[in-house]
Amino acid sequence: MLSLKWIRENQNILKENLKRRNYDFNLNEIISLDIEWRNSLQQLEKLRHDQKKCEIENAKQIKLQIQNKEKEVLNLKSQLDDHLYSIPNILMNDVPLGKCADDNIEIRQWGKKPKIDHPLHHDDILQKIGCYEKEKAVAISGSRFVILNGILAKFERVLKNWLLEEAIKAEYVEYSVPNLALHQAGKNAAQLPKFENDLFMLNKHFLIPTSEVILVNLIANQVVKDLPLLLTACTACFRKESGSLGKDTKGLIRLHQFEKVELVAVTTQENSEKMHQNMLASIENLLQKLNLHYRVMLLCSEDTGFHSAKTFDVEVWMPGQNRYVEISSCSNCTNFQSRRMKSYYKNNDDKILVHTLNGSALPIGRLLAAILENFQFKDGISVPSVLESMLGHDKIYFS
């Protein structure tokens, strides 16, 4: 979230940022509320001051006035916080102006598209391999769920273990974390209230859409030492996909539940842009080791996520669909989450908000789909060489 002090002093910058994002927000309302709240605070302090000087016969009346004013101050602050939670992060200056994915800028490509005659969609490949309980998953859990067994279930497990080991080699510390989080943790991570409709909400908890929610909250209400902190976890992720009606209904691309290895970094404001590049390089290194052709895209202003100041998407080529598909999103959230969490580091005697960054490295289902489509041949699929020993196969044949 943004600070009230910063908003008071930088209204023009905020207006321009909202315009770049095409984000509908009533800035005048929060400015008016801020003035009203500060006036009420002053009145409350005056009442408390008067209370110390008042005669005994007036004490009860003053006490009642103070109680009423305290309620008013709390109510105004609650309204202010609701508005603050609804303002997106300030975009970095080099984020390009644009309305949708078509306006994102390609930074680079790596590798070459494989030459495959009549490539199949990975959903068709899954069915040909025969370890794919598509109909049973729908009968048990509903649409946008899948069940894999046998060699494909093992393939998922191998991918998860390999990705975690690669994260550890890149000096990330592995965590085992819950799949449920309290609502306040969601607010801290900027998932709530903005994305409430996209999450599976429970009474006091919600199912996490990414382990980022848990990992960033590990530093809540702390003065963090020994920066940078590099954290990773693989968890199930749960998303309603409410805005994706009719999109990617086949296969493993857009599910309500999937597993993902996540990277989270906590660093100083001076080093956050360098850390962003380092995290992106770690993600690209994974795809290079798997020999998967991809491109890196700098997201435009209206395509950049709510809590991100700058995002790179890594898109892998999917020959069975003749298109690129996002396989990682790597974002610098600057101090947007840390202000919510009250997470600082010390520079001499000054307490400064840390910067947080996150990146997918990688979603297991999408990665498996990319391997199936890129390594297919007439009778089955080849296994990327770096995974052969763990999977115990160099090829998987159609049944």
JSON list of N, CA, C and O in Angstrom, two decimals, residues 96-106 295 297-304 313 315 324:
[
{"chain": "A", "resi": 96, "resn": "PRO", "atom": "N", "xyz": [6.19, 0.24, -19.99]},
{"chain": "A", "resi": 96, "resn": "PRO", "atom": "CA", "xyz": [5.61, 0.88, -21.18]},
{"chain": "A", "resi": 96, "resn": "PRO", "atom": "C", "xyz": [4.11, 1.11, -21.02]},
{"chain": "A", "resi": 96, "resn": "PRO", "atom": "O", "xyz": [3.41, 0.35, -20.36]},
{"chain": "A", "resi": 97, "resn": "LEU", "atom": "N", "xyz": [3.64, 2.18, -21.63]},
{"chain": "A", "resi": 97, "resn": "LEU", "atom": "CA", "xyz": [2.21, 2.47, -21.64]},
{"chain": "A", "resi": 97, "resn": "LEU", "atom": "C", "xyz": [1.51, 1.48, -22.56]},
{"chain": "A", "resi": 97, "resn": "LEU", "atom": "O", "xyz": [1.97, 1.21, -23.66]},
{"chain": "A", "resi": 98, "resn": "GLY", "atom": "N", "xyz": [0.40, 0.92, -22.10]},
{"chain": "A", "resi": 98, "resn": "GLY", "atom": "CA", "xyz": [-0.33, -0.03, -22.93]},
{"chain": "A", "resi": 98, "resn": "GLY", "atom": "C", "xyz": [-1.58, -0.52, -22.25]},
{"chain": "A", "resi": 98, "resn": "GLY", "atom": "O", "xyz": [-1.76, -0.36, -21.03]},
{"chain": "A", "resi": 99, "resn": "LYS", "atom": "N", "xyz": [-2.47, -1.12, -23.05]},
{"chain": "A", "resi": 99, "resn": "LYS", "atom": "CA", "xyz": [-3.78, -1.53, -22.54]},
{"chain": "A", "resi": 99, "resn": "LYS", "atom": "C", "xyz": [-3.91, -3.02, -22.27]},
{"chain": "A", "resi": 99, "resn": "LYS", "atom": "O", "xyz": [-4.70, -3.43, -21.43]},
{"chain": "A", "resi": 100, "resn": "CYS", "atom": "N", "xyz": [-3.16, -3.86, -23.00]},
{"chain": "A", "resi": 100, "resn": "CYS", "atom": "CA", "xyz": [-3.34, -5.31, -22.88]},
{"chain": "A", "resi": 100, "resn": "CYS", "atom": "C", "xyz": [-2.06, -6.02, -23.28]},
{"chain": "A", "resi": 100, "resn": "CYS", "atom": "O", "xyz": [-1.04, -5.38, -23.57]},
{"chain": "A", "resi": 101, "resn": "ALA", "atom": "N", "xyz": [-2.13, -7.36, -23.32]},
{"chain": "A", "resi": 101, "resn": "ALA", "atom": "CA", "xyz": [-0.95, -8.16, -23.62]},
{"chain": "A", "resi": 101, "resn": "ALA", "atom": "C", "xyz": [-0.33, -7.82, -24.97]},
{"chain": "A", "resi": 101, "resn": "ALA", "atom": "O", "xyz": [0.88, -7.97, -25.16]},
{"chain": "A", "resi": 102, "resn": "ASP", "atom": "N", "xyz": [-1.13, -7.33, -25.91]},
{"chain": "A", "resi": 102, "resn": "ASP", "atom": "CA", "xyz": [-0.61, -6.97, -27.23]},
{"chain": "A", "resi": 102, "resn": "ASP", "atom": "C", "xyz": [0.38, -5.80, -27.15]},
{"chain": "A", "resi": 102, "resn": "ASP", "atom": "O", "xyz": [1.18, -5.59, -28.07]},
{"chain": "A", "resi": 103, "resn": "ASP", "atom": "N", "xyz": [0.33, -5.04, -26.07]},
{"chain": "A", "resi": 103, "resn": "ASP", "atom": "CA", "xyz": [1.21, -3.88, -25.90]},
{"chain": "A", "resi": 103, "resn": "ASP", "atom": "C", "xyz": [2.44, -4.18, -25.06]},
{"chain": "A", "resi": 103, "resn": "ASP", "atom": "O", "xyz": [3.25, -3.29, -24.79]},
{"chain": "A", "resi": 104, "resn": "ASN", "atom": "N", "xyz": [2.57, -5.43, -24.60]},
{"chain": "A", "resi": 104, "resn": "ASN", "atom": "CA", "xyz": [3.78, -5.82, -23.88]},
{"chain": "A", "resi": 104, "resn": "ASN", "atom": "C", "xyz": [4.98, -5.83, -24.83]},
{"chain": "A", "resi": 104, "resn": "ASN", "atom": "O", "xyz": [4.81, -6.04, -26.04]},
{"chain": "A", "resi": 105, "resn": "ILE", "atom": "N", "xyz": [6.16, -5.60, -24.29]},
{"chain": "A", "resi": 105, "resn": "ILE", "atom": "CA", "xyz": [7.36, -5.48, -25.12]},
{"chain": "A", "resi": 105, "resn": "ILE", "atom": "C", "xyz": [8.25, -6.70, -24.96]},
{"chain": "A", "resi": 105, "resn": "ILE", "atom": "O", "xyz": [8.59, -7.11, -23.84]},
{"chain": "A", "resi": 106, "resn": "GLU", "atom": "N", "xyz": [8.62, -7.30, -26.10]},
{"chain": "A", "resi": 106, "resn": "GLU", "atom": "CA", "xyz": [9.52, -8.44, -26.06]},
{"chain": "A", "resi": 106, "resn": "GLU", "atom": "C", "xyz": [10.94, -7.97, -25.78]},
{"chain": "A", "resi": 106, "resn": "GLU", "atom": "O", "xyz": [11.48, -7.12, -26.48]},
{"chain": "A", "resi": 295, "resn": "ARG", "atom": "N", "xyz": [10.31, -16.69, -24.61]},
{"chain": "A", "resi": 295, "resn": "ARG", "atom": "CA", "xyz": [10.58, -15.27, -24.77]},
{"chain": "A", "resi": 295, "resn": "ARG", "atom": "C", "xyz": [10.28, -14.55, -23.45]},
{"chain": "A", "resi": 295, "resn": "ARG", "atom": "O", "xyz": [9.45, -15.02, -22.65]},
{"chain": "A", "resi": 297, "resn": "MET", "atom": "N", "xyz": [8.94, -11.05, -21.74]},
{"chain": "A", "resi": 297, "resn": "MET", "atom": "CA", "xyz": [8.10, -9.89, -22.06]},
{"chain": "A", "resi": 297, "resn": "MET", "atom": "C", "xyz": [8.06, -8.93, -20.87]},
{"chain": "A", "resi": 297, "resn": "MET", "atom": "O", "xyz": [7.86, -9.35, -19.72]},
{"chain": "A", "resi": 298, "resn": "LEU", "atom": "N", "xyz": [8.27, -7.64, -21.16]},
{"chain": "A", "resi": 298, "resn": "LEU", "atom": "CA", "xyz": [8.06, -6.60, -20.15]},
{"chain": "A", "resi": 298, "resn": "LEU", "atom": "C", "xyz": [6.60, -6.17, -20.25]},
{"chain": "A", "resi": 298, "resn": "LEU", "atom": "O", "xyz": [6.16, -5.70, -21.31]},
{"chain": "A", "resi": 299, "resn": "LEU", "atom": "N", "xyz": [5.86, -6.33, -19.16]},
{"chain": "A", "resi": 299, "resn": "LEU", "atom": "CA", "xyz": [4.43, -6.05, -19.20]},
{"chain": "A", "resi": 299, "resn": "LEU", "atom": "C", "xyz": [4.17, -4.55, -19.26]},
{"chain": "A", "resi": 299, "resn": "LEU", "atom": "O", "xyz": [4.84, -3.75, -18.61]},
{"chain": "A", "resi": 300, "resn": "CYS", "atom": "N", "xyz": [3.13, -4.19, -20.02]},
{"chain": "A", "resi": 300, "resn": "CYS", "atom": "CA", "xyz": [2.74, -2.79, -20.15]},
{"chain": "A", "resi": 300, "resn": "CYS", "atom": "C", "xyz": [1.95, -2.35, -18.92]},
{"chain": "A", "resi": 300, "resn": "CYS", "atom": "O", "xyz": [1.62, -3.15, -18.04]},
{"chain": "A", "resi": 301, "resn": "SER", "atom": "N", "xyz": [1.64, -1.07, -18.86]},
{"chain": "A", "resi": 301, "resn": "SER", "atom": "CA", "xyz": [1.06, -0.46, -17.66]},
{"chain": "A", "resi": 301, "resn": "SER", "atom": "C", "xyz": [-0.25, -1.10, -17.22]},
{"chain": "A", "resi": 301, "resn": "SER", "atom": "O", "xyz": [-0.46, -1.36, -16.03]},
{"chain": "A", "resi": 302, "resn": "GLU", "atom": "N", "xyz": [-1.16, -1.38, -18.15]},
{"chain": "A", "resi": 302, "resn": "GLU", "atom": "CA", "xyz": [-2.46, -1.92, -17.77]},
{"chain": "A", "resi": 302, "resn": "GLU", "atom": "C", "xyz": [-2.44, -3.43, -17.59]},
{"chain": "A", "resi": 302, "resn": "GLU", "atom": "O", "xyz": [-3.41, -4.00, -17.08]},
{"chain": "A", "resi": 303, "resn": "ASP", "atom": "N", "xyz": [-1.36, -4.08, -17.99]},
{"chain": "A", "resi": 303, "resn": "ASP", "atom": "CA", "xyz": [-1.23, -5.53, -17.83]},
{"chain": "A", "resi": 303, "resn": "ASP", "atom": "C", "xyz": [-0.41, -5.89, -16.59]},
{"chain": "A", "resi": 303, "resn": "ASP", "atom": "O", "xyz": [-0.33, -7.06, -16.22]},
{"chain": "A", "resi": 304, "resn": "THR", "atom": "N", "xyz": [0.20, -4.89, -15.96]},
{"chain": "A", "resi": 304, "resn": "THR", "atom": "CA", "xyz": [1.01, -5.11, -14.76]},
{"chain": "A", "resi": 304, "resn": "THR", "atom": "C", "xyz": [0.10, -5.30, -13.55]},
{"chain": "A", "resi": 304, "resn": "THR", "atom": "O", "xyz": [-0.85, -4.56, -13.36]},
{"chain": "A", "resi": 313, "resn": "ASP", "atom": "N", "xyz": [7.09, -11.23, -17.75]},
{"chain": "A", "resi": 313, "resn": "ASP", "atom": "CA", "xyz": [6.51, -12.55, -17.96]},
{"chain": "A", "resi": 313, "resn": "ASP", "atom": "C", "xyz": [7.45, -13.36, -18.84]},
{"chain": "A", "resi": 313, "resn": "ASP", "atom": "O", "xyz": [8.01, -12.83, -19.81]},
{"chain": "A", "resi": 315, "resn": "GLU", "atom": "N", "xyz": [7.37, -16.48, -21.32]},
{"chain": "A", "resi": 315, "resn": "GLU", "atom": "CA", "xyz": [6.37, -17.24, -22.08]},
{"chain": "A", "resi": 315, "resn": "GLU", "atom": "C", "xyz": [7.06, -18.35, -22.86]},
{"chain": "A", "resi": 315, "resn": "GLU", "atom": "O", "xyz": [7.99, -18.10, -23.63]},
{"chain": "A", "resi": 324, "resn": "TYR", "atom": "N", "xyz": [2.64, -18.77, -27.69]},
{"chain": "A", "resi": 324, "resn": "TYR", "atom": "CA", "xyz": [3.38, -18.70, -26.44]},
{"chain": "A", "resi": 324, "resn": "TYR", "atom": "C", "xyz": [2.40, -18.70, -25.28]},
{"chain": "A", "resi": 324, "resn": "TYR", "atom": "O", "xyz": [1.32, -18.10, -25.35]}
]
